Coordinates of C-alpha atoms in Angstrom, one line a residue:
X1 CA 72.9 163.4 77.6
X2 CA 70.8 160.5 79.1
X3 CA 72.2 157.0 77.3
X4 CA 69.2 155.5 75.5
X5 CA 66.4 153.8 77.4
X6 CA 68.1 154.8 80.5
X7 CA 65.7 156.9 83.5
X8 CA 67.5 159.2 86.3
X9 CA 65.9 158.7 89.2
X10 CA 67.4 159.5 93.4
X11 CA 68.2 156.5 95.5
X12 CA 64.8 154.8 97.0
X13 CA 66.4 154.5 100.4
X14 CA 63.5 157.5 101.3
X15 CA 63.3 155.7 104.9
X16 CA 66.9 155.1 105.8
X17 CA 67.5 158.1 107.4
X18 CA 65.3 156.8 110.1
X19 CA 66.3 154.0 112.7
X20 CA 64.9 150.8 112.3
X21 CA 62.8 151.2 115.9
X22 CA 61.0 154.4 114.9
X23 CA 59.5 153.7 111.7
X24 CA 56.1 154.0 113.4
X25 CA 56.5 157.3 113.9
X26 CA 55.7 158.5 110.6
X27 CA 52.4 157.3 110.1
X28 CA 51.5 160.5 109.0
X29 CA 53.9 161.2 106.5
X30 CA 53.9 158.1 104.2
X31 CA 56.1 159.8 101.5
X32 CA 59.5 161.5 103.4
X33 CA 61.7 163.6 101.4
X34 CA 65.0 163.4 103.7
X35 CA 68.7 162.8 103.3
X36 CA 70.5 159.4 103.1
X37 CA 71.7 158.0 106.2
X38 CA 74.6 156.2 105.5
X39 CA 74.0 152.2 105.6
X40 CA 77.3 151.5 107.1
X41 CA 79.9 152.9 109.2
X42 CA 81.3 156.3 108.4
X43 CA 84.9 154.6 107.6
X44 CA 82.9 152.3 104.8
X45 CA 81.3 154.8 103.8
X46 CA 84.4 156.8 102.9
X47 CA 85.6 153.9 100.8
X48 CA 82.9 153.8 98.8
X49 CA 82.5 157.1 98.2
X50 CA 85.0 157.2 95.4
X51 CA 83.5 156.8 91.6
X52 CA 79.6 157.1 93.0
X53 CA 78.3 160.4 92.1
X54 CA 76.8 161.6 95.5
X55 CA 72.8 161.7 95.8
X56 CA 71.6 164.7 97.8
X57 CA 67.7 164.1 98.1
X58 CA 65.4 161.7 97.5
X59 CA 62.2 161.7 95.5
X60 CA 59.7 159.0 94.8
X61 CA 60.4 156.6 91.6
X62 CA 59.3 157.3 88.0
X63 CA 56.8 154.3 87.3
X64 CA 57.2 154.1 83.5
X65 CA 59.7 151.3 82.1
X66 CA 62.5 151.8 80.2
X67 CA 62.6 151.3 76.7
X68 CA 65.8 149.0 76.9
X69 CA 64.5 147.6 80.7
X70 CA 68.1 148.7 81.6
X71 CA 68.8 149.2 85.7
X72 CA 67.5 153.1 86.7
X73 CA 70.9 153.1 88.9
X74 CA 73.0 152.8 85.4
X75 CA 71.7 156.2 84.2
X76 CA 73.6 157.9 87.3
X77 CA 76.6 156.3 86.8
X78 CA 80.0 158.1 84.1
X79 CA 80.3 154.3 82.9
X80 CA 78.0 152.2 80.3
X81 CA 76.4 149.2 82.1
X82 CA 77.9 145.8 80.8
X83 CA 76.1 144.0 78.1
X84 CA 75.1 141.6 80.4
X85 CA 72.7 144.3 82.3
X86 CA 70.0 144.4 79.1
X87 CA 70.0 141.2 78.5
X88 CA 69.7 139.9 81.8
X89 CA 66.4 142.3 82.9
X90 CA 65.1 141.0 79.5
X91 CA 65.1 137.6 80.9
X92 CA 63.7 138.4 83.8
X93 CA 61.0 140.1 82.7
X94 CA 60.1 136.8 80.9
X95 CA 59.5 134.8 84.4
X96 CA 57.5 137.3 85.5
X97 CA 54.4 136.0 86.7
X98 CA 50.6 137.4 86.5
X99 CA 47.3 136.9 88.4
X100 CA 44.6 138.4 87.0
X101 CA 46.1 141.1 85.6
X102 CA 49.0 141.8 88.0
X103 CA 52.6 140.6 88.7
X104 CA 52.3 138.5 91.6
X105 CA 56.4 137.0 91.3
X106 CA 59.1 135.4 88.7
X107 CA 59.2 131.9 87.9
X108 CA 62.1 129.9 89.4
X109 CA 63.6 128.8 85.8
X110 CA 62.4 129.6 81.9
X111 CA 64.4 126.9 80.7
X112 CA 63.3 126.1 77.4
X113 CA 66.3 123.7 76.0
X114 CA 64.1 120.9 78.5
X115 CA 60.9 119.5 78.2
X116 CA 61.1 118.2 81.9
X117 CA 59.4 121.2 83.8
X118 CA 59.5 119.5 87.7
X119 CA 58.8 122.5 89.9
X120 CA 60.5 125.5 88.1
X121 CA 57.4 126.8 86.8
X122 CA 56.6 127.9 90.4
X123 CA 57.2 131.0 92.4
X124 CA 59.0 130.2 95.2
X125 CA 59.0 133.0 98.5
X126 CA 62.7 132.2 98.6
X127 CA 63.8 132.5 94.9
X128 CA 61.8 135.8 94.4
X129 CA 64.0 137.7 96.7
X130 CA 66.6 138.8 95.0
X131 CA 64.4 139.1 92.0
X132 CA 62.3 141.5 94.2
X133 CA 65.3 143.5 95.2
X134 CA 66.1 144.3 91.8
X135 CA 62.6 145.7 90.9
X136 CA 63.0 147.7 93.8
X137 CA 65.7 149.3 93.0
X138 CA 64.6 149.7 89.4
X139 CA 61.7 151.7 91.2
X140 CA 59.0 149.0 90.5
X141 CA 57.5 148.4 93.4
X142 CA 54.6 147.0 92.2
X143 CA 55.1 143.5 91.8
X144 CA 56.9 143.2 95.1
X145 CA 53.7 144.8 96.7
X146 CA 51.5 142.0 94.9
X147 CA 53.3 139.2 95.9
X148 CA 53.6 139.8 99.4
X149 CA 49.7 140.2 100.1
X150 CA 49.0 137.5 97.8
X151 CA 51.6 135.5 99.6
X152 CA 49.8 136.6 102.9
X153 CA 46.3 135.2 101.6
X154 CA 47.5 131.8 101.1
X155 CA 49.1 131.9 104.3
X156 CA 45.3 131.9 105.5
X157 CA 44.8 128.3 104.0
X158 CA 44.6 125.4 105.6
X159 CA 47.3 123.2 105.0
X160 CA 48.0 119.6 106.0
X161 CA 50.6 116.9 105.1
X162 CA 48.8 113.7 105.5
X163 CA 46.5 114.2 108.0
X164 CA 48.2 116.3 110.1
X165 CA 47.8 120.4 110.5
X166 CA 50.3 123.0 109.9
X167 CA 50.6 126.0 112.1
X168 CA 48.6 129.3 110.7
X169 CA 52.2 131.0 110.3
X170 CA 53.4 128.7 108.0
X171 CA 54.2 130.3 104.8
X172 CA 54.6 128.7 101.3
X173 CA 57.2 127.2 99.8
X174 CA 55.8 127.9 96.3
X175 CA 52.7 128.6 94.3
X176 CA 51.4 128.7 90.8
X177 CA 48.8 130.3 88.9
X178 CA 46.2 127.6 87.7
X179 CA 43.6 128.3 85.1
X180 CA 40.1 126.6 86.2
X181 CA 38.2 126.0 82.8
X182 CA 35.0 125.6 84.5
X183 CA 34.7 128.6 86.2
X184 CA 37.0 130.5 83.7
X185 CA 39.4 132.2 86.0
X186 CA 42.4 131.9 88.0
X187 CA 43.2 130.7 91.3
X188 CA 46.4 130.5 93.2
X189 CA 47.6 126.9 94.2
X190 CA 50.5 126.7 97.2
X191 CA 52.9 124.3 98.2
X192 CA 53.7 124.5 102.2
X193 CA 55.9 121.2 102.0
X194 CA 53.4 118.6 101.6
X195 CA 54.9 118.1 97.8
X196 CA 58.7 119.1 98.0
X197 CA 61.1 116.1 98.3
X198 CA 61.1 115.1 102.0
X199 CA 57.5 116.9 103.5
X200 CA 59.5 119.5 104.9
X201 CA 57.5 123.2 105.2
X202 CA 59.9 125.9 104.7
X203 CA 61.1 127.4 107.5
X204 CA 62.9 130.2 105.7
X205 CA 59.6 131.1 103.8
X206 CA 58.0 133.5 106.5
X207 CA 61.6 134.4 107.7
X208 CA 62.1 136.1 104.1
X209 CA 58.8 137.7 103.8
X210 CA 59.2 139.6 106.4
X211 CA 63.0 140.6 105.4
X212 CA 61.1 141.6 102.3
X213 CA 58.3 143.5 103.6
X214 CA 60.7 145.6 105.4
X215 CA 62.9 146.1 102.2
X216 CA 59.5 147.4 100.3
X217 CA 59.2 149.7 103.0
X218 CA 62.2 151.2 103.0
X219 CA 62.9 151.1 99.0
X220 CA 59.3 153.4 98.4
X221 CA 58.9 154.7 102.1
X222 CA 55.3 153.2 101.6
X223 CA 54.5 152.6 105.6
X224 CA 50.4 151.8 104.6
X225 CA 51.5 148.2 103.2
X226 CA 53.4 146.9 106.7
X227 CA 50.9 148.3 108.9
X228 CA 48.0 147.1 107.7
X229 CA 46.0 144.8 110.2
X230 CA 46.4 141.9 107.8
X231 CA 50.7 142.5 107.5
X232 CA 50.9 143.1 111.2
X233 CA 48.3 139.4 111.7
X234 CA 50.9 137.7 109.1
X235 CA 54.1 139.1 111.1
X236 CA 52.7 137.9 114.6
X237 CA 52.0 134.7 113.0
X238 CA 55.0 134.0 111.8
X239 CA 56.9 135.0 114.7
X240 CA 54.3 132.6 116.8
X241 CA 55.9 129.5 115.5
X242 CA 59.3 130.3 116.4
X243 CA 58.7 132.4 119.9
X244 CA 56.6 129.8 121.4
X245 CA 57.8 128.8 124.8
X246 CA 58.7 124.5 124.6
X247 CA 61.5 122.4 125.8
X248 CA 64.1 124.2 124.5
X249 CA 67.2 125.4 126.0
X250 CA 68.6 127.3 123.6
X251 CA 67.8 130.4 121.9
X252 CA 68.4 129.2 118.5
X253 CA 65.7 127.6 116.2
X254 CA 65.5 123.5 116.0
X255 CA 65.0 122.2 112.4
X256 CA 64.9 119.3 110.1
X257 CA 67.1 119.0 107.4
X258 CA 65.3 120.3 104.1
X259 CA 63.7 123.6 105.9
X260 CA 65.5 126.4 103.7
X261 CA 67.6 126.8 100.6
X262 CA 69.6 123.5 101.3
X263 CA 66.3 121.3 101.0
X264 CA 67.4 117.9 100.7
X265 CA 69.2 116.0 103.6
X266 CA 72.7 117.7 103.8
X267 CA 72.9 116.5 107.7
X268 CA 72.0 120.6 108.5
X269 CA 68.8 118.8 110.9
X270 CA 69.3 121.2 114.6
X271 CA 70.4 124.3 114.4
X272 CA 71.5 125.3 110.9
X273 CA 73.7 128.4 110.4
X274 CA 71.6 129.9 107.6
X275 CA 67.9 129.4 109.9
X276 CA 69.6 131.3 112.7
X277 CA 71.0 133.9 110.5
X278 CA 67.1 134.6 109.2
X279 CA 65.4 134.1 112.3
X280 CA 67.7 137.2 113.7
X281 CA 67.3 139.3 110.7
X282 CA 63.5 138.7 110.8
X283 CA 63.2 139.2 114.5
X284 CA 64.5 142.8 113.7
X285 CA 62.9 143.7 110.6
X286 CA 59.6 142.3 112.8
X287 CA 60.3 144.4 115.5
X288 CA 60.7 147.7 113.3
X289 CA 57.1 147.2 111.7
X290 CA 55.4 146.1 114.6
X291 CA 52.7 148.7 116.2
X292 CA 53.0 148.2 120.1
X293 CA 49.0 148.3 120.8
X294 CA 47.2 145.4 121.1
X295 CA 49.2 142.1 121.5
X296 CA 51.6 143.6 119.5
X297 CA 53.0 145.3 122.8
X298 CA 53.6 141.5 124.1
X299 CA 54.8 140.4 120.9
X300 CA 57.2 143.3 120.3
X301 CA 58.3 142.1 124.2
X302 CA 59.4 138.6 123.4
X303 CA 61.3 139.4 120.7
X304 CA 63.4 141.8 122.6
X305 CA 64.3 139.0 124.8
X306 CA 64.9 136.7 122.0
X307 CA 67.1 138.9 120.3
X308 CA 69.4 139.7 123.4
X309 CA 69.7 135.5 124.0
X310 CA 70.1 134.4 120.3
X311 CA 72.6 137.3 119.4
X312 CA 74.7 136.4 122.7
X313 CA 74.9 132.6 121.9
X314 CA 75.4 132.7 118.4
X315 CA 78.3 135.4 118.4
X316 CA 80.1 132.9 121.7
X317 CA 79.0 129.4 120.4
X318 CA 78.6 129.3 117.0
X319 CA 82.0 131.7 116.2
X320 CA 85.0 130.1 115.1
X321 CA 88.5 131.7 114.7
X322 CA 92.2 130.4 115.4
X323 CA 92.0 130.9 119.3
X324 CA 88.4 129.3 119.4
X325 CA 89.7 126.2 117.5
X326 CA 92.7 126.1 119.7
X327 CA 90.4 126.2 122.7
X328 CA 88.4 123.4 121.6
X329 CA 91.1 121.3 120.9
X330 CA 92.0 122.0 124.5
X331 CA 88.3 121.0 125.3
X332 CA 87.8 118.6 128.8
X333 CA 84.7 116.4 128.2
X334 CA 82.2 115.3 130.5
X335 CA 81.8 118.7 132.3
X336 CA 79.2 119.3 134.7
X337 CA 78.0 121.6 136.8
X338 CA 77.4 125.6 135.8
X339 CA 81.3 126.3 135.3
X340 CA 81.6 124.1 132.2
X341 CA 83.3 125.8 129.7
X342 CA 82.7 122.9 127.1
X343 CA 79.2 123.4 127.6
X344 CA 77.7 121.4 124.4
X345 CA 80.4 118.4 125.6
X346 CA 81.9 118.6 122.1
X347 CA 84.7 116.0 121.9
X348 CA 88.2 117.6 120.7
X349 CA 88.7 114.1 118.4
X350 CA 85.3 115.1 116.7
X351 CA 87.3 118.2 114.7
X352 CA 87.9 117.4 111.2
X353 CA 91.9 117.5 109.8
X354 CA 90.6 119.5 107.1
X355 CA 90.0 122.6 109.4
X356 CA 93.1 122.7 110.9
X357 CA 94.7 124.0 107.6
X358 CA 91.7 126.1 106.2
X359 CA 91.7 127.9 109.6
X360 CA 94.0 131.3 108.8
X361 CA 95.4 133.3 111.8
X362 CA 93.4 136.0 110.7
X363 CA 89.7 135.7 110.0
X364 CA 86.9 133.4 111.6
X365 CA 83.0 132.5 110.7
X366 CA 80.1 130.9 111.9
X367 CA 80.0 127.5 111.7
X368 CA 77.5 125.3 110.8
X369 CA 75.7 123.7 113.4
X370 CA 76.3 123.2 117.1
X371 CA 74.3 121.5 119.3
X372 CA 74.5 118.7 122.2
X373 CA 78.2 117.0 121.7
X374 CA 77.7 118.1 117.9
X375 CA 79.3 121.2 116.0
X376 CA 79.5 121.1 112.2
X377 CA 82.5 122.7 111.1
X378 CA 81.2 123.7 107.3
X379 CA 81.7 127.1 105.6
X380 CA 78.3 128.2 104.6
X381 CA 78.1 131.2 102.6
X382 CA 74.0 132.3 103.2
X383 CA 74.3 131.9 106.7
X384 CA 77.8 133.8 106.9
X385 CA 76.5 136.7 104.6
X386 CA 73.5 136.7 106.5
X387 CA 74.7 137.4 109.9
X388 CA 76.7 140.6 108.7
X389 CA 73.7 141.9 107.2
X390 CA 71.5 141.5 110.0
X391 CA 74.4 142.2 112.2
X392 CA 74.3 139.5 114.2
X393 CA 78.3 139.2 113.5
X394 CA 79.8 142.0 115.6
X395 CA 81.6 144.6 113.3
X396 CA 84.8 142.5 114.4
X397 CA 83.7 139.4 113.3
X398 CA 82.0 140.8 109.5
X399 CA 85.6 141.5 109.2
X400 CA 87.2 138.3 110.1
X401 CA 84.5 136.7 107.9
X402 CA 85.5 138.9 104.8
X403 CA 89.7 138.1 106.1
X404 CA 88.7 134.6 105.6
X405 CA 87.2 135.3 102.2
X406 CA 90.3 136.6 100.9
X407 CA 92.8 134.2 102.2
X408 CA 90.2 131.1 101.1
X409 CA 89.3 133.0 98.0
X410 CA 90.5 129.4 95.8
X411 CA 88.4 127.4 98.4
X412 CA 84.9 129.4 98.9
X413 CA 85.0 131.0 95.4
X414 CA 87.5 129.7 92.3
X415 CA 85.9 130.2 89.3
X416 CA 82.6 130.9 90.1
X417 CA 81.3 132.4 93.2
X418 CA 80.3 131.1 95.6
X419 CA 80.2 127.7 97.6
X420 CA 77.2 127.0 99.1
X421 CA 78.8 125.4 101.9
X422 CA 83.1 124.0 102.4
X423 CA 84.3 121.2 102.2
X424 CA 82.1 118.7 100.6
X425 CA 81.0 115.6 101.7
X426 CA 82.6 112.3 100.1
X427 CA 82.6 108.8 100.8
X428 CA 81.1 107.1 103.4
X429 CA 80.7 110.2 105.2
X430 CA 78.5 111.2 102.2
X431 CA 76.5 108.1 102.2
X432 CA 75.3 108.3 105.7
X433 CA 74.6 111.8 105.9
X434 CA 73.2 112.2 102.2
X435 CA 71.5 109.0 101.9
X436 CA 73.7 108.1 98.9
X437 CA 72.1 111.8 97.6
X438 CA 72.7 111.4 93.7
X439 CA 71.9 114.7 93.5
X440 CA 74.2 116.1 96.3
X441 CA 77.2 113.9 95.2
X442 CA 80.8 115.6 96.1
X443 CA 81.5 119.5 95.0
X444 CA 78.0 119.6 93.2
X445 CA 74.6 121.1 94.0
X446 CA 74.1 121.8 97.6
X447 CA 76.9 119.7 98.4
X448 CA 79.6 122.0 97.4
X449 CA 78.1 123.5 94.5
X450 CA 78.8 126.8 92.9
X451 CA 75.7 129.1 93.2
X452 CA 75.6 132.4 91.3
X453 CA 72.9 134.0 93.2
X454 CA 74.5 134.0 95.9
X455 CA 76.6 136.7 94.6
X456 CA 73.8 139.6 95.5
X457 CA 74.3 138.1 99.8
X458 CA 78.3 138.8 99.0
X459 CA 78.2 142.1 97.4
X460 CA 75.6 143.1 100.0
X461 CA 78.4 142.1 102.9
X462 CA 80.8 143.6 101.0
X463 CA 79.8 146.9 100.8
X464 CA 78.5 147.0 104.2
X465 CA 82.2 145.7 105.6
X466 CA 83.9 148.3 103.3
X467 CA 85.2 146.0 101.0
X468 CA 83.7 146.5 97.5
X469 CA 87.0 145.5 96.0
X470 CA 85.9 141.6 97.0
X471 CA 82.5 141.9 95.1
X472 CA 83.8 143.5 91.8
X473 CA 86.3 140.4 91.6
X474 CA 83.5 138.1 91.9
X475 CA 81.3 140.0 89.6
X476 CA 84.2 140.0 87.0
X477 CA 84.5 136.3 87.4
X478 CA 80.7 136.2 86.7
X479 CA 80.5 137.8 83.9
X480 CA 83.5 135.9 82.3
X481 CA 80.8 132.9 82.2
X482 CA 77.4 133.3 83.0
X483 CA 75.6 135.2 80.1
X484 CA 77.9 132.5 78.1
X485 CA 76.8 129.2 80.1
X486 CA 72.9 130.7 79.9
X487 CA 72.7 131.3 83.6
X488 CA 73.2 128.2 85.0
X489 CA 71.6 127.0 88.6
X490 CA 74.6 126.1 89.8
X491 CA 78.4 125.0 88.9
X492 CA 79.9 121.6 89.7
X493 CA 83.9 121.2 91.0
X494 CA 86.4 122.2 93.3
X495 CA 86.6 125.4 91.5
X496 CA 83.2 125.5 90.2
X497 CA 83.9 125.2 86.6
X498 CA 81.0 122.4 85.0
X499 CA 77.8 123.3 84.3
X500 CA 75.7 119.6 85.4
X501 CA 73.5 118.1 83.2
X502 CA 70.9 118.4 85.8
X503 CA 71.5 122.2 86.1
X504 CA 68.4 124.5 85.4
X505 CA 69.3 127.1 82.8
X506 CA 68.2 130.5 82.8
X507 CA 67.6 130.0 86.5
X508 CA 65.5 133.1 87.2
X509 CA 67.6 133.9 91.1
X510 CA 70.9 133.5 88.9
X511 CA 69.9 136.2 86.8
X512 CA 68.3 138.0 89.2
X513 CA 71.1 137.8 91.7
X514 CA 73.4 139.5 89.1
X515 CA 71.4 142.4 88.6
X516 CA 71.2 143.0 92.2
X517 CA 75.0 142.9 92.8
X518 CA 75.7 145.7 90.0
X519 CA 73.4 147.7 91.3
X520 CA 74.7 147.7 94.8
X521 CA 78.2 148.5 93.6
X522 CA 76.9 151.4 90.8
X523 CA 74.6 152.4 94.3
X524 CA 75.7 151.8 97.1
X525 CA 72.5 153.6 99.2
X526 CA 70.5 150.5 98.2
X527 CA 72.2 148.5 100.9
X528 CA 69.8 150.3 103.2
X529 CA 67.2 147.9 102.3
X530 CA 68.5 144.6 102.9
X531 CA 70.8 145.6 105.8
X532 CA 70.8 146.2 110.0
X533 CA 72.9 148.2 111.8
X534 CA 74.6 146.7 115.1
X535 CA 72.3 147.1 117.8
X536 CA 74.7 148.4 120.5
X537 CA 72.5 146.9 123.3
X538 CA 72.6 143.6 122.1
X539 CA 76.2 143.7 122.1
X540 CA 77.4 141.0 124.6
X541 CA 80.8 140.9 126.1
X542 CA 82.8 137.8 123.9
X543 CA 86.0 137.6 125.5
X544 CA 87.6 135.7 123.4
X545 CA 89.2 137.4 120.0
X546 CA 86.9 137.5 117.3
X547 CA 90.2 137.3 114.6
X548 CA 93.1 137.3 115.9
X549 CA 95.0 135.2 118.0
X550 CA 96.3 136.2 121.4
X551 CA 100.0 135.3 121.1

């Protein structure tokens, strides 16, 4: 017997039986009834088998709502969903946002306990993710749908900061719903930058709708919505502002600080982890929607070359394990010619102490920056996540990532998962790169902070690395706290323990994030939506180990 409110459904994975480059072939069958492919490798696979009832075939979604708005994946599952699971879609149904008549998003915070609203009664492109994910997989599509054409239209408008143009590709930041009194309807007002603290326009805006597009398509097997002339226009133009021949040298994408999730000055100006993380996964999701007719041929052509460059420097340059940080404390300076080996001329004296000791035998990551004689050595956990969901991170070096997980598990995660970035900044290293921040001061907001949503990126790499074990730990730490603390923005200290004054509650992403993650783990099939498989021609020859050390 069916618990109460609860609605069996099959997995909405109805496209990932099919590879990511031959989604265009069936334009003429919309709606497939096929098997699962697995989303990870067969040994993963085998791990997670155990306590998920299997899922033979797949049917489209039941569109009616459950009477206690309870997760469709609980229903499948022999155990009852936590408390936390009811309450937490109720709250999220209560930032959902409409425009004329249809959800068009979820509203960043409903905090009520505060009359000072700032910017949280916005949807922003970045904070609807995970709260998009979760509908999907509930088997409302719906919303999702809305918000990425109505995202699209205002990426039409003309947008300036001062009096200087934005490229057409830009995507919002943000937009709300305003009510015209005149006219006696509503219109949709964005943000591209030109009022977030700084003027920076998001560069991870038109990076994640195109992430999301693909994850519709996959979740309903709807192939109308991404290849639309107006989806494939918005793709192209997105892509135009980051594929554009210039001065650069490197693959990788050069940004100001402020340009994603971290958007206040957190000295991530160059080539941020996290920006080159999404700019892979997007050049792939891109180049499985793309139609090659038209210019979408040339289009689909540069990415390929992209892709081969960026994956290729990222997994040689930006990878750090033992042996790596042994080499470059070995590092000659002042190199020239085209047999350099310190190629960026980073100085050996520039490596913080603190990395020395975090640095395990076993395990590695991508680090934070690197660029001419400059290579921040920071933990950051979107970026990490990222690159094994796009696999960007060669199936070696998802591993090494989760290694360092577990043996930094005080460090990265503590109490409350999970560091945006590690260590922290402090002292006069904080007040030059911060600008005396009192926001980012040390272990606290972007600086350190504790951030529950990104618990959905962790269990995500989890299960793909076949490691659930890691994401039911922090999900137990989770809900120790957070239904209790009323879903805080964020956690301040070492171990991510104080809820800040200045912390939003009832952060919409928080609670969104959490609903995600137990859905994953009670489903594992939904991972086919928000993750790659490893491109085997894109695999480059890294020489160096990618966890261990060669003794």
């Amino acid at each position: 017997m069916e618990p109460l409110g609860l609605r069996a459904v099959g997995s909405h994975c109805s496209l990932s039986e099919m590879d990511d480059l031959d989604l265009t072939r069936a334009l003429d069958k919309p709606r497939l009834k096929i098997e699962r492919k697995r989303s990870f490798d067969e040994r993963s696979m085998s791990e997670l088998s155990a306590g998920y009832g299997r899922h033979d075939g797949l049917h489209d979604s039941p569109r009616g709502r459950s009477v206690l708005d309870t997760p469709l994946s609980s229903a499948r599952n022999c155990f009852e969903p936590h408390p936390m699971m009811a309450e937490a879609w109720e709250a999220l149904r209560r930032s959902m946002v409409f425009f004329r008549g249809h959800p068009v998003g979820t509203l960043a915070a409903v905090d009520n306990t505060t009359d000072e609203v700032l910017n949280y009664d916005q949807v922003f492109v970045r904070d609807f993710v995970p709260s998009a994910l979760a509908f999907l997989m509930n088997g409302e599509s719906d919303i999702v749908k809305h918000f990425l054409l109505k995202t699209l239209q205002l990426q039409d408008s003309e947008k300036r900061v001062d009096r200087f143009k934005l490229g057409k590709g830009v995507m919002p930041a943000s937009f709300k719903v305003r009510h015209d009194p005149v006219r006696e309807m509503d219109h949709l007002v964005a943000d591209f930058g030109e009022t977030a603290i700084g003027r920076v326009a998001p560069v991870d805006s038109g990076f994640w709708w195109i992430i999301l597009l693909r994850a519709y398509t996959k979740s309903t097997g709807d192939l109308t919505l991404s290849e639309t002339p107006e989806c494939q226009k918005g793709i192209k133009l997105i892509l135009s502002l980051c594929l554009a021949e210039g001065f650069d040298t490197f693959p990788t994408l050069l940004c100001a600080d402020g340009c994603s999730m971290i958007d206040r000055r957190m000295g991530v100006y160059g080539y941020p982890i996290e920006i080159q993380a999404l700019f892979y996964m997007a050049l792939r999701c891109a180049l499985s929607m793309l139609k090659p007719d038209g210019d979408g041929r040339e289009c689909i052509e540069q990415i390929t070359k992209r892709l081969h460059a960026l994956s290729f420097h990222m997994r040689n340059y930006f990878w750090l394990d033992y042996q790596q940080l042994n080499d470059i404390y070995r590092y000659k300076t002042e190199e020239y010619s085209h047999t350099a080996v310190n190629k960026f001329n980073v100085m050996p004296d520039s490596i913080p102490d603190w990395v020395f000791d975090f640095m395990p035998l076993r395990g590695g990551y991508f680090v934070g920056n690197v660029g001419p004689a400059h290579m921040d050595f920071r933990w950051f956990a979107l970026g990490n996540c990222v690159s094994i969901l796009s696999s960007l991170a060669t199936p070696d070096q998802s591993m090494a990532i989760m290694d360092l997980l577990e043996h930094r598990w005080a460090e990265l995660v503590g109490e409350m998962p999970l560091k945006m970035c590690y260590p922290c900044l402090e002292g006069h290293e904080w007040r030059i790169i911060t600008g005396c921040d009192p926001k980012n001061t040390r272990w606290s907001y972007h600086n350190g902070g504790s951030w529950p949503v990104l618990l959905w990126q962790l269990t995500a790499a989890c299960i793909k690395t076949g490691r659930p074990q890691i994401a039911r730990r922090a999900v137990d730490l989770i809900e120790s706290r957070l239904h209790r603390d009323c879903w805080p923005e964020y956690y301040d200290g070492k171990l991510g323990r104080y809820v800040r004054k200045q912390a939003r509650k009832y952060q919409t992403w928080s609670i969104a994030g959490y609903l995600v993650a137990k859905m994953l783990l009670e489903d594992p099939s939904h991972i086919g939506m928000i993750s790659l498989e490893e491109d085997k021609l894109m695999k480059p020859v890294i020489k160096r180990s990618a966890s261990w050390p060669q003794l």
